[in-house]
Amino acid sequence: MLESLLALGGLVLLRDSVEWEGRNLLKALIKKSTLRGEQVHVLGCEVSEEEFREGFNSDINNRVVYHDLFRDPLNWSNTGEAFPGGPLGALRAMCRMTDPRPITIALDSLSWLLLHFPCSTVCQTLHTLHHQGSCCGDGSSVNVLGLLHEELHGPGPLGALSNLAQIEVTLGGTVGKASAHILYRKPRHRPTHQTQWFSILPDFSLDLQEGPPLKSQPHPDSHTLPVDPTTHLTFNLRLSKKERETRDSLTLPFQFSSEKQQALLRSEPMQASSHILYEPDVYDDLDPEDPDDDLDV
Amino acid sequence: MFPELNNLLNTTPDTEEQGKLTLLCDAKTDGSFLVHHFLSFYLKANCKVCFVALVQSFSHYNIVGQKLGVSLTAARERGQLTFLEALKSSVDIFFQTPVEPPQPLQFLREASAADLRPLYAFVREALKPGDGGEVTRKPPVLLVDDLSVLLSLGVGAVAVLDFIHYCRATVCAELKGSMVALVHDSGDEDEENDLLLSGLSHQSHLILRAEGLATGFCKDVHGQLRILWRRPSQPTALRDRSLTYQYKIQDKTVSFFAKGLSPAVL
């Protein structure tokens, strides 16, 4: 499903994290889009144009229009070169584009927009962007790819964007292998989940893979132990029949049975076989008085 | 600079990469030894350095620098080092009338949420290519120690991120230089600090994270250093992106070793 993300249309949210960054996947999807003949407009707020175009060949670069909002997004230089209205103005201008060809809009990144503009404004602009294609009347579709850094936002903005998005791709992985968890919301259908392992080749082509090798998969749910711990024990786990009978017939020392009662009664008139010899020494204080005398019991 | 750290990072003063943002962060320990490393590293590499020092005085960095073989006084005199000593300059901000153009630390006087445009203008002015001289042939470097202090001084996290964004646009993208910034990680206590740290992490090419040991204080192992390489120029370079070493800080150097292999316990 990862390769057909763009064919499904709508807003595609790429959620990445510090450990698993999403810009390479964004560039790979942009490359796919250009190979389908679409023009790609990139709203670049986070990296320079030179860094973004690195790795693309000239065919792809010709089809990618980079709106550079990295150099001066807040108009600090006051030279008049900055885009009027800043990044949001540039995004709104994209809403008004009347290009009849199918286009893809890549937002690098949505996080930058969310940090600088209210969430509701960003969501409204995205909604307009997605629907302007279907309202044009000529059937051209607008794909919007938005890169979102998960750790920077609270559950509110993340939830709002999730609701707007048709497809959500969350990046993750294990050691050396990247994965994309894809959540696809079809209208009037239940959402479908899929996890796709992939890697990105140096020319930004997508290489879809099967899961990682089994031995590196962290499986916490297996309860069957690979080694039987009951071998090579220094003690018995089971009793033989004879041992069981001996154990059952054993009388516990403080268990008062009738035999014990008889033994005690018989032994009373006889002298105890053991004596306690006590030699008080100099420091002992032998008080003949009973210390419990003053108790009223 | 610490030669062992250079080996771990695979850099030397002659071959440092350009256009990179290195993020230093520390959690439950003091990561300022990394700042001293990079300061002496770039001065030895003959780069033009702008150092925004918000937490310590000039003499502090000078004394440590001398142990590492660089003289900040000499570097400042020959124009290689531009040093913003915030502890001294902040007094001037409070006890003098505001002048035009605004001073780099003008945000200290402002009651409402300020932006750091004057500080950015100071950095831009300090690192702009000068008129000849051998120091200008190497790419410029911006060091900031540290950014968490700006949050404590009332600047918002987004304003600090914007400041770093503009510095990146100028120093890394336009002038092909490097940037190094230190941020403290307070755990989950401070939301603004977490936002700043996450935002900077996404912008960085290299993250060095000094952590205290989970088991507490130890005489022979002072902490653990995690190195994370991000945004490689080749997308396939996923292997060996993250390394963890333990370290011990000595008088003039820091020794690094693999986890559990401190010479004291072997």
Coordinates of C-alpha atoms in Angstrom, one line a residue:
Chain A
M1 CA 0.0 0.0 0.0
L2 CA 3.0 2.3 0.5
E3 CA 3.6 2.6 -3.2
S4 CA 0.0 3.4 -4.0
L5 CA -0.5 6.1 -1.3
L6 CA -0.6 8.9 -3.9
A7 CA -3.1 7.1 -6.1
L8 CA -5.6 7.1 -3.2
G9 CA -5.5 10.8 -3.0
G10 CA -6.3 13.3 -0.2
L11 CA -4.2 14.4 2.7
V12 CA -1.4 12.0 3.6
L13 CA 0.1 12.6 7.0
L14 CA 3.7 11.4 7.5
R15 CA 4.4 11.2 11.2
D16 CA 8.0 10.9 12.1
S17 CA 10.1 11.2 15.2
V18 CA 13.7 12.1 16.1
E19 CA 14.9 8.6 15.8
W20 CA 12.9 7.8 12.6
E21 CA 12.9 10.8 10.4
G22 CA 10.4 11.1 7.5
R23 CA 12.0 13.5 5.1
N24 CA 13.6 10.7 3.0
L25 CA 10.2 9.0 2.7
L26 CA 8.7 12.3 1.7
K27 CA 11.3 12.7 -1.0
A28 CA 10.7 9.1 -2.2
L29 CA 7.0 9.8 -2.5
I30 CA 7.7 13.1 -4.3
K31 CA 9.9 11.1 -6.8
K32 CA 7.0 8.6 -7.3
S33 CA 4.7 11.5 -8.0
T34 CA 7.0 13.1 -10.6
L35 CA 7.4 9.7 -12.3
R36 CA 3.6 9.7 -12.7
G37 CA 3.9 13.0 -14.6
E38 CA 2.6 15.2 -11.8
Q39 CA 4.1 18.5 -10.8
V40 CA 5.1 18.8 -7.2
H41 CA 4.9 22.0 -5.2
V42 CA 7.0 21.9 -2.0
L43 CA 6.4 24.4 0.8
G44 CA 9.9 24.3 2.3
C45 CA 10.1 25.7 5.8
E46 CA 12.7 23.5 7.4
V47 CA 15.5 22.9 5.0
S48 CA 17.2 24.9 2.3
E49 CA 16.3 24.3 -1.3
E50 CA 19.8 22.9 -2.0
E51 CA 19.5 20.4 0.7
F52 CA 16.0 19.3 -0.3
R53 CA 16.9 18.8 -3.9
E54 CA 20.0 16.8 -3.1
G55 CA 19.7 13.3 -4.5
F56 CA 17.1 14.1 -7.1
N57 CA 18.1 13.9 -10.7
S58 CA 17.4 16.6 -13.2
D59 CA 14.1 15.1 -14.4
I60 CA 12.7 15.2 -11.0
N61 CA 14.1 18.6 -10.1
N62 CA 12.4 20.0 -13.2
R63 CA 9.0 18.9 -12.0
V64 CA 9.6 20.0 -8.4
V65 CA 8.7 23.7 -7.6
Y66 CA 10.3 24.6 -4.3
H67 CA 8.7 27.5 -2.5
D68 CA 11.6 28.7 -0.3
L69 CA 10.3 29.7 3.0
F70 CA 13.4 28.5 4.8
R71 CA 15.6 31.6 4.3
D72 CA 13.3 34.2 5.7
P73 CA 10.0 32.9 6.8
L74 CA 9.2 35.6 9.3
N75 CA 10.5 38.5 7.2
W76 CA 13.3 39.4 9.6
S77 CA 15.5 40.7 6.8
N78 CA 12.9 43.3 5.8
T79 CA 14.3 43.2 2.3
G80 CA 11.0 42.6 0.6
E81 CA 12.1 39.3 -0.8
A82 CA 10.1 37.3 1.6
F83 CA 6.8 35.8 0.4
P84 CA 3.9 38.1 1.3
G85 CA 2.0 36.5 4.1
G86 CA 4.7 34.2 5.0
P87 CA 4.3 30.4 4.7
L88 CA 0.5 30.6 5.4
G89 CA 0.1 33.1 2.6
A90 CA 2.1 30.8 0.3
L91 CA -0.1 27.9 1.3
R92 CA -3.3 29.9 0.6
A93 CA -1.9 30.9 -2.8
M94 CA -1.6 27.2 -3.6
C95 CA -5.3 26.9 -2.8
R96 CA -6.0 29.4 -5.6
M97 CA -3.8 27.7 -8.2
T98 CA -5.9 26.8 -11.3
D99 CA -3.4 24.4 -12.9
P100 CA -5.5 21.8 -14.8
R101 CA -2.8 19.2 -14.4
P102 CA -2.8 16.9 -11.4
I103 CA -0.5 18.3 -8.7
T104 CA 1.0 17.1 -5.5
I105 CA 1.7 19.5 -2.7
A106 CA 4.3 18.6 -0.1
L107 CA 4.4 20.4 3.2
D108 CA 7.8 20.4 4.9
S109 CA 6.7 20.7 7.4
L110 CA 3.2 20.8 9.0
S111 CA 4.9 21.0 12.4
W112 CA 6.4 24.3 11.5
L113 CA 3.0 25.6 10.5
L114 CA 1.4 24.3 13.6
L115 CA 4.0 26.0 15.8
H116 CA 3.5 29.4 14.3
F117 CA -0.2 29.5 13.4
P118 CA -3.3 28.4 15.3
C119 CA -4.3 24.8 14.7
S120 CA -7.7 25.8 13.5
T121 CA -6.2 28.1 10.8
V122 CA -3.9 25.4 9.6
C123 CA -6.7 22.8 9.5
Q124 CA -9.0 25.1 7.6
T125 CA -6.3 25.9 5.0
L126 CA -5.6 22.2 4.6
H127 CA -9.3 21.5 4.1
T128 CA -9.6 24.2 1.5
L129 CA -6.5 22.8 -0.2
H130 CA -7.8 19.3 -0.4
H131 CA -11.2 20.4 -1.7
Q132 CA -10.1 22.9 -4.2
G133 CA -9.1 20.1 -6.5
S134 CA -12.5 18.5 -6.4
C135 CA -14.3 21.8 -6.7
C136 CA -12.4 22.8 -9.9
G137 CA -14.8 20.8 -11.9
D138 CA -12.3 19.3 -14.2
G139 CA -11.6 16.2 -12.1
S140 CA -8.1 17.1 -11.2
S141 CA -7.0 15.7 -7.9
V142 CA -4.8 17.4 -5.4
N143 CA -2.6 15.2 -3.2
V144 CA -1.2 16.8 -0.1
L145 CA 1.7 15.2 1.7
G146 CA 2.3 16.6 5.1
L147 CA 5.4 15.9 7.2
L148 CA 4.6 16.0 10.9
H149 CA 7.0 15.7 13.8
E150 CA 5.1 13.8 16.5
E151 CA 6.9 14.9 19.6
L152 CA 6.3 18.6 19.0
H153 CA 2.5 18.6 19.4
G154 CA 0.0 17.7 22.0
P155 CA -2.9 15.3 21.4
G156 CA -5.3 18.1 20.4
P157 CA -3.5 19.2 17.1
L158 CA -2.5 15.6 16.4
G159 CA -6.1 14.4 16.7
A160 CA -7.4 17.3 14.6
L161 CA -4.9 16.5 11.8
S162 CA -5.6 12.8 12.0
N163 CA -9.3 13.5 11.5
L164 CA -8.5 15.5 8.4
A165 CA -6.2 13.0 6.9
Q166 CA -7.3 10.2 4.6
I167 CA -4.0 8.3 5.2
E168 CA -1.7 8.4 8.2
V169 CA 1.8 6.9 7.9
T170 CA 3.7 6.5 11.2
L171 CA 7.4 5.8 10.9
G172 CA 9.2 3.4 13.2
G173 CA 11.4 0.4 13.0
T174 CA 13.9 -1.8 14.7
V175 CA 17.7 -1.8 14.5
G176 CA 18.6 -0.9 10.9
K177 CA 15.2 -1.5 9.4
A178 CA 12.5 1.1 8.9
S179 CA 8.8 0.5 9.0
A180 CA 5.7 2.4 8.1
H181 CA 2.5 1.8 9.9
I182 CA -0.3 2.9 7.5
L183 CA -3.8 3.7 8.6
Y184 CA -6.1 4.2 5.7
R185 CA -9.6 5.7 6.3
K186 CA -11.8 4.9 3.4
P187 CA -15.0 6.9 3.4
R188 CA -17.9 4.8 4.7
H189 CA -15.6 1.9 5.4
R190 CA -13.7 0.7 8.4
P191 CA -10.1 2.0 8.6
T192 CA -7.5 -0.5 7.5
H193 CA -4.1 -0.9 9.1
Q194 CA -1.0 -2.2 7.4
T195 CA 2.7 -2.3 8.5
Q196 CA 5.2 -2.2 5.7
W197 CA 8.9 -2.6 6.1
F198 CA 10.9 -0.6 3.6
S199 CA 14.2 1.0 2.8
I200 CA 15.0 3.9 0.6
L201 CA 17.7 3.5 -2.0
P202 CA 20.2 6.3 -2.8
D203 CA 18.2 7.5 -5.7
F204 CA 15.1 7.8 -3.4
S205 CA 13.3 4.8 -4.8
L206 CA 11.3 2.8 -2.4
D207 CA 12.4 -0.7 -1.7
L208 CA 9.6 -2.7 -0.1
Q209 CA 10.7 -5.5 2.1
E210 CA 9.4 -8.4 4.2
G211 CA 9.7 -8.1 7.9
P212 CA 13.0 -8.0 9.6
P213 CA 14.8 -11.3 10.3
L214 CA 13.1 -13.3 13.0
K215 CA 15.9 -13.3 15.5
S216 CA 15.9 -9.5 15.6
Q217 CA 12.2 -9.2 16.1
P218 CA 11.3 -8.4 19.7
H219 CA 8.5 -11.0 20.5
P220 CA 7.4 -10.5 24.1
D221 CA 4.4 -12.8 23.7
S222 CA 6.0 -16.2 23.4
H223 CA 5.5 -18.2 26.6
T224 CA 7.1 -21.4 25.5
L225 CA 10.6 -21.6 26.8
P226 CA 13.1 -22.9 24.3
V227 CA 15.1 -24.8 27.0
D228 CA 13.4 -27.2 29.4
P229 CA 14.5 -26.0 32.9
T230 CA 13.6 -29.3 34.5
T231 CA 16.6 -31.1 33.2
H232 CA 19.8 -31.3 35.2
L233 CA 18.3 -30.4 38.5
T234 CA 20.0 -31.2 41.8
F235 CA 16.7 -32.0 43.6
N236 CA 13.7 -34.1 42.9
L237 CA 10.6 -32.6 41.5
R238 CA 8.5 -35.7 41.9
L239 CA 8.2 -38.3 44.7
S240 CA 8.2 -42.0 44.2
K241 CA 5.4 -44.1 45.7
K242 CA 7.4 -45.2 48.7
E243 CA 8.6 -41.7 49.4
R244 CA 5.0 -40.5 49.3
E245 CA 3.9 -43.1 51.7
T246 CA 6.7 -42.3 54.1
R247 CA 5.8 -38.6 53.9
D248 CA 2.2 -39.2 54.6
S249 CA 2.9 -41.4 57.6
L250 CA 5.2 -38.8 59.2
T251 CA 4.0 -37.2 62.4
L252 CA 4.7 -33.6 62.7
P253 CA 6.4 -32.6 65.9
F254 CA 3.7 -30.2 67.2
Q255 CA 0.7 -32.2 65.9
F256 CA -1.2 -33.4 69.0
S257 CA -2.5 -36.9 68.3
S258 CA -3.8 -39.6 70.6
E259 CA -0.4 -41.4 70.6
K260 CA 1.3 -38.3 71.7
Q261 CA -1.2 -37.8 74.5
Q262 CA -0.6 -41.3 75.8
A263 CA 3.2 -40.8 75.6
L264 CA 3.0 -37.6 77.6
L265 CA 0.7 -39.1 80.2
R266 CA 3.0 -42.1 80.6
S267 CA 6.0 -40.0 81.0
E268 CA 4.7 -37.7 83.8
P269 CA 5.4 -39.8 86.9
M270 CA 8.9 -40.5 85.6
Q271 CA 11.7 -38.0 86.0
A272 CA 12.6 -36.0 83.0
S273 CA 15.6 -37.5 81.2
S274 CA 17.2 -34.2 80.8
H275 CA 18.2 -31.7 83.4
I276 CA 19.0 -28.0 83.2
L277 CA 21.9 -27.1 85.4
Y278 CA 22.2 -23.4 86.1
E279 CA 25.0 -21.8 87.9
P280 CA 24.2 -18.2 88.7
D281 CA 27.2 -16.0 88.3
V282 CA 28.2 -12.7 90.0
Y283 CA 26.2 -10.4 87.8
D284 CA 22.9 -12.2 87.9
D285 CA 20.2 -10.5 89.8
L286 CA 17.9 -13.2 91.1
D287 CA 14.8 -11.7 92.5
P288 CA 12.6 -14.2 94.4
E289 CA 9.6 -12.0 93.9
D290 CA 7.2 -12.8 91.2
P291 CA 7.2 -9.9 88.7
D292 CA 3.6 -10.6 87.7
D293 CA 2.3 -10.1 91.2
D294 CA 0.8 -6.7 90.6
L295 CA -1.3 -7.9 87.7
D296 CA -5.0 -8.2 88.4
V297 CA -5.5 -11.2 86.3
Chain B
M1 CA 39.5 19.2 22.3
F2 CA 39.4 15.7 23.3
P3 CA 41.2 13.4 20.8
E4 CA 39.2 10.3 21.9
L5 CA 35.9 12.2 21.2
N6 CA 37.3 13.1 17.8
N7 CA 37.9 9.5 17.1
L8 CA 34.4 8.5 18.1
L9 CA 32.9 11.2 15.9
N10 CA 35.4 10.5 13.1
T11 CA 36.4 14.1 12.8
T12 CA 39.6 16.0 12.9
P13 CA 40.1 19.8 12.8
D14 CA 41.1 19.6 9.2
T15 CA 38.2 17.6 8.0
E16 CA 35.2 18.9 9.8
E17 CA 31.9 18.6 7.9
Q18 CA 30.2 21.8 6.8
G19 CA 26.7 23.1 7.1
K20 CA 25.9 20.9 10.1
L21 CA 24.0 21.6 13.4
T22 CA 25.3 19.7 16.3
L23 CA 23.0 19.5 19.3
L24 CA 24.5 18.8 22.7
C25 CA 22.1 17.9 25.5
D26 CA 22.6 16.7 29.0
A27 CA 20.3 14.9 31.4
K28 CA 21.0 14.6 35.1
T29 CA 24.6 15.6 34.5
D30 CA 26.7 18.4 33.3
G31 CA 27.4 18.4 29.6
S32 CA 29.5 21.5 29.5
F33 CA 32.7 19.5 28.8
L34 CA 31.2 19.0 25.3
V35 CA 31.0 22.8 24.8
H36 CA 34.7 23.2 25.8
H37 CA 35.6 20.4 23.4
F38 CA 33.9 22.0 20.4
L39 CA 35.2 25.5 21.3
S40 CA 38.8 24.3 21.4
F41 CA 38.2 22.0 18.3
Y42 CA 37.0 24.8 16.1
L43 CA 39.6 27.3 17.3
K44 CA 42.3 24.8 16.6
A45 CA 40.8 24.3 13.1
N46 CA 41.3 28.1 12.5
C47 CA 37.6 28.7 12.0
K48 CA 36.0 32.0 12.7
V49 CA 34.0 31.4 15.9
C50 CA 31.1 33.3 17.4
F51 CA 30.4 32.2 20.9
V52 CA 27.2 33.3 22.6
A53 CA 28.0 32.5 26.3
L54 CA 24.9 32.9 28.4
V55 CA 26.0 31.0 31.5
Q56 CA 29.6 31.5 32.3
S57 CA 32.2 34.3 32.2
F58 CA 34.9 34.7 29.6
S59 CA 37.6 33.9 32.1
H60 CA 35.9 30.5 32.9
Y61 CA 36.1 29.4 29.3
N62 CA 39.6 30.8 28.9
I63 CA 40.9 28.9 31.9
V64 CA 39.4 25.6 30.6
G65 CA 40.5 26.5 27.1
Q66 CA 44.1 26.9 28.2
K67 CA 44.1 23.4 29.7
L68 CA 42.9 22.2 26.3
G69 CA 45.6 24.1 24.5
V70 CA 43.8 27.2 23.1
S71 CA 44.0 30.8 24.3
L72 CA 40.7 32.6 24.0
T73 CA 42.3 35.9 24.7
A74 CA 44.6 35.6 21.8
A75 CA 41.9 34.3 19.5
R76 CA 39.7 37.3 20.4
E77 CA 42.5 39.7 19.9
R78 CA 43.3 38.5 16.4
G79 CA 39.7 38.5 15.4
Q80 CA 39.1 34.8 15.2
L81 CA 36.7 34.7 18.2
T82 CA 33.7 36.9 18.8
F83 CA 32.6 36.4 22.4
L84 CA 29.3 37.6 23.7
E85 CA 29.6 37.6 27.5
A86 CA 26.0 37.7 28.5
L87 CA 26.7 37.9 32.2
K88 CA 28.5 41.2 31.7
S89 CA 26.4 42.6 28.9
S90 CA 23.1 42.0 30.7
V91 CA 24.1 44.6 33.4
D92 CA 24.5 47.2 30.7
I93 CA 21.0 46.4 29.3
F94 CA 19.4 47.1 32.6
F95 CA 21.3 50.2 33.7
Q96 CA 21.6 52.0 30.4
T97 CA 18.9 53.6 28.3
P98 CA 17.9 51.6 25.3
V99 CA 19.8 52.6 22.1
E100 CA 19.1 52.0 18.4
P101 CA 19.9 49.6 16.9
P102 CA 18.7 47.2 19.6
Q103 CA 21.4 45.4 21.7
P104 CA 21.7 41.6 21.3
L105 CA 20.3 41.0 24.8
Q106 CA 17.5 43.5 24.4
F107 CA 14.9 40.8 25.1
L108 CA 15.8 41.0 28.8
R109 CA 14.1 44.4 29.0
E110 CA 10.9 43.4 27.2
A111 CA 7.9 42.5 29.3
S112 CA 6.0 40.6 26.7
A113 CA 7.1 37.6 24.7
A114 CA 10.1 38.7 22.8
D115 CA 11.8 37.5 19.6
L116 CA 15.6 37.2 19.3
R117 CA 16.0 39.3 16.2
P118 CA 18.7 41.5 17.7
L119 CA 20.7 38.5 18.8
Y120 CA 20.4 37.0 15.4
A121 CA 21.6 40.3 13.9
F122 CA 24.6 40.2 16.2
V123 CA 25.5 36.7 15.1
R124 CA 25.1 37.6 11.5
E125 CA 27.3 40.6 11.8
A126 CA 30.0 38.6 13.7
L127 CA 30.2 35.9 11.2
K128 CA 29.7 37.7 7.9
P129 CA 32.7 37.2 5.6
G130 CA 35.2 39.8 6.4
D131 CA 37.8 41.6 4.3
G132 CA 40.5 39.0 3.8
G133 CA 42.7 37.4 6.5
E134 CA 43.5 33.7 6.9
V135 CA 40.6 33.0 9.3
T136 CA 37.9 33.8 6.8
R137 CA 38.9 30.9 4.5
K138 CA 37.5 28.4 6.8
P139 CA 33.7 28.1 7.3
P140 CA 32.4 30.0 10.3
V141 CA 31.1 28.4 13.5
L142 CA 28.4 29.5 16.0
L143 CA 28.4 28.1 19.5
V144 CA 25.7 28.7 22.0
D145 CA 25.9 27.9 25.7
D146 CA 23.1 27.3 26.5
L147 CA 19.7 27.6 25.1
S148 CA 17.7 26.5 28.1
V149 CA 18.7 29.6 29.9
L150 CA 16.8 31.6 27.3
L151 CA 13.6 29.9 28.4
S152 CA 14.3 30.8 32.0
L153 CA 14.8 34.4 30.9
G154 CA 11.3 34.6 29.5
V155 CA 11.8 33.8 25.9
G156 CA 9.3 31.3 24.4
A157 CA 10.4 28.0 23.0
V158 CA 9.1 28.9 19.5
A159 CA 11.1 32.2 19.6
V160 CA 14.2 30.2 20.4
L161 CA 13.5 27.8 17.6
D162 CA 13.0 30.7 15.3
F163 CA 16.4 32.1 16.3
I164 CA 18.1 28.8 15.7
H165 CA 16.2 28.5 12.4
Y166 CA 17.5 31.9 11.2
C167 CA 21.0 31.1 12.4
R168 CA 20.9 27.8 10.5
A169 CA 19.7 29.6 7.4
T170 CA 22.6 32.0 7.6
V171 CA 25.4 30.1 9.2
C172 CA 24.8 26.6 7.8
A173 CA 23.0 27.1 4.5
E174 CA 24.4 30.4 3.3
L175 CA 27.9 30.5 4.8
K176 CA 28.4 26.7 4.9
G177 CA 29.5 26.9 8.5
S178 CA 28.6 24.8 11.5
M179 CA 26.6 25.3 14.6
V180 CA 26.8 23.8 18.1
A181 CA 24.2 24.4 20.8
L182 CA 23.7 23.0 24.3
V183 CA 20.2 22.3 25.7
H184 CA 19.5 20.8 29.1
D185 CA 17.0 17.9 29.3
S186 CA 14.9 18.3 32.4
G187 CA 13.0 15.1 32.0
D188 CA 9.3 15.6 31.8
E189 CA 9.1 18.5 34.1
D190 CA 9.2 21.4 31.7
E191 CA 7.0 21.3 28.6
E192 CA 8.6 24.4 27.0
N193 CA 12.0 22.8 27.4
D194 CA 10.8 19.5 25.9
L195 CA 9.4 21.4 22.9
L196 CA 12.7 23.2 22.5
L197 CA 14.7 19.9 22.7
S198 CA 12.4 18.0 20.3
G199 CA 12.3 20.8 17.8
L200 CA 16.1 21.2 17.9
S201 CA 16.6 17.4 17.6
H202 CA 14.6 17.4 14.4
Q203 CA 16.8 20.2 13.0
S204 CA 20.1 18.6 14.0
H205 CA 22.5 16.5 12.1
L206 CA 24.3 15.1 15.1
I207 CA 23.0 14.8 18.6
L208 CA 25.4 14.2 21.6
R209 CA 23.6 13.3 24.7
A210 CA 25.4 13.2 28.0
E211 CA 23.5 11.3 30.7
G212 CA 24.2 10.5 34.2
L213 CA 24.4 6.8 35.0
A214 CA 21.1 5.2 35.9
T215 CA 22.6 3.7 39.0
G216 CA 23.8 6.9 40.4
F217 CA 27.1 8.6 41.1
C218 CA 30.3 6.7 40.4
K219 CA 33.9 7.9 41.0
D220 CA 35.3 6.2 37.9
V221 CA 32.6 6.6 35.4
H222 CA 31.1 10.0 35.3
G223 CA 28.4 9.4 32.8
Q224 CA 27.3 8.0 29.5
L225 CA 27.4 9.6 26.1
R226 CA 24.9 8.7 23.4
I227 CA 25.8 9.7 19.8
L228 CA 23.0 9.9 17.3
W229 CA 23.7 10.7 13.6
R230 CA 20.7 12.1 11.8
R231 CA 19.9 13.3 8.3
P232 CA 22.7 11.5 6.5
S233 CA 23.3 12.7 3.0
Q234 CA 22.7 9.1 1.8
P235 CA 19.3 7.8 2.8
T236 CA 20.7 4.2 3.1
A237 CA 23.2 5.1 5.8
L238 CA 21.0 3.7 8.6
R239 CA 23.5 1.4 10.1
D240 CA 25.6 2.5 13.0
R241 CA 23.6 5.6 13.5
S242 CA 23.7 5.4 17.2
L243 CA 26.5 4.7 19.6
T244 CA 26.8 4.7 23.4
Y245 CA 30.0 5.2 25.4
Q246 CA 30.8 5.8 29.0
Y247 CA 33.2 8.5 30.0
K248 CA 35.4 9.8 32.8
I249 CA 36.4 13.5 32.9
Q250 CA 40.0 14.1 34.0
D251 CA 41.9 17.3 34.4
K252 CA 42.9 17.9 30.8
T253 CA 41.1 15.2 28.9
V254 CA 38.0 13.0 28.8
S255 CA 38.5 9.3 28.3
F256 CA 35.8 7.2 26.6
F257 CA 35.2 3.5 26.8
A258 CA 32.6 1.0 25.9
K259 CA 29.8 0.4 28.4
G260 CA 31.0 -1.6 31.4
L261 CA 34.7 -1.6 30.3
S262 CA 36.0 1.2 32.4
P263 CA 39.7 0.6 33.2
A264 CA 38.9 1.0 36.9
V265 CA 36.7 -2.1 36.9
L266 CA 38.6 -4.4 34.5

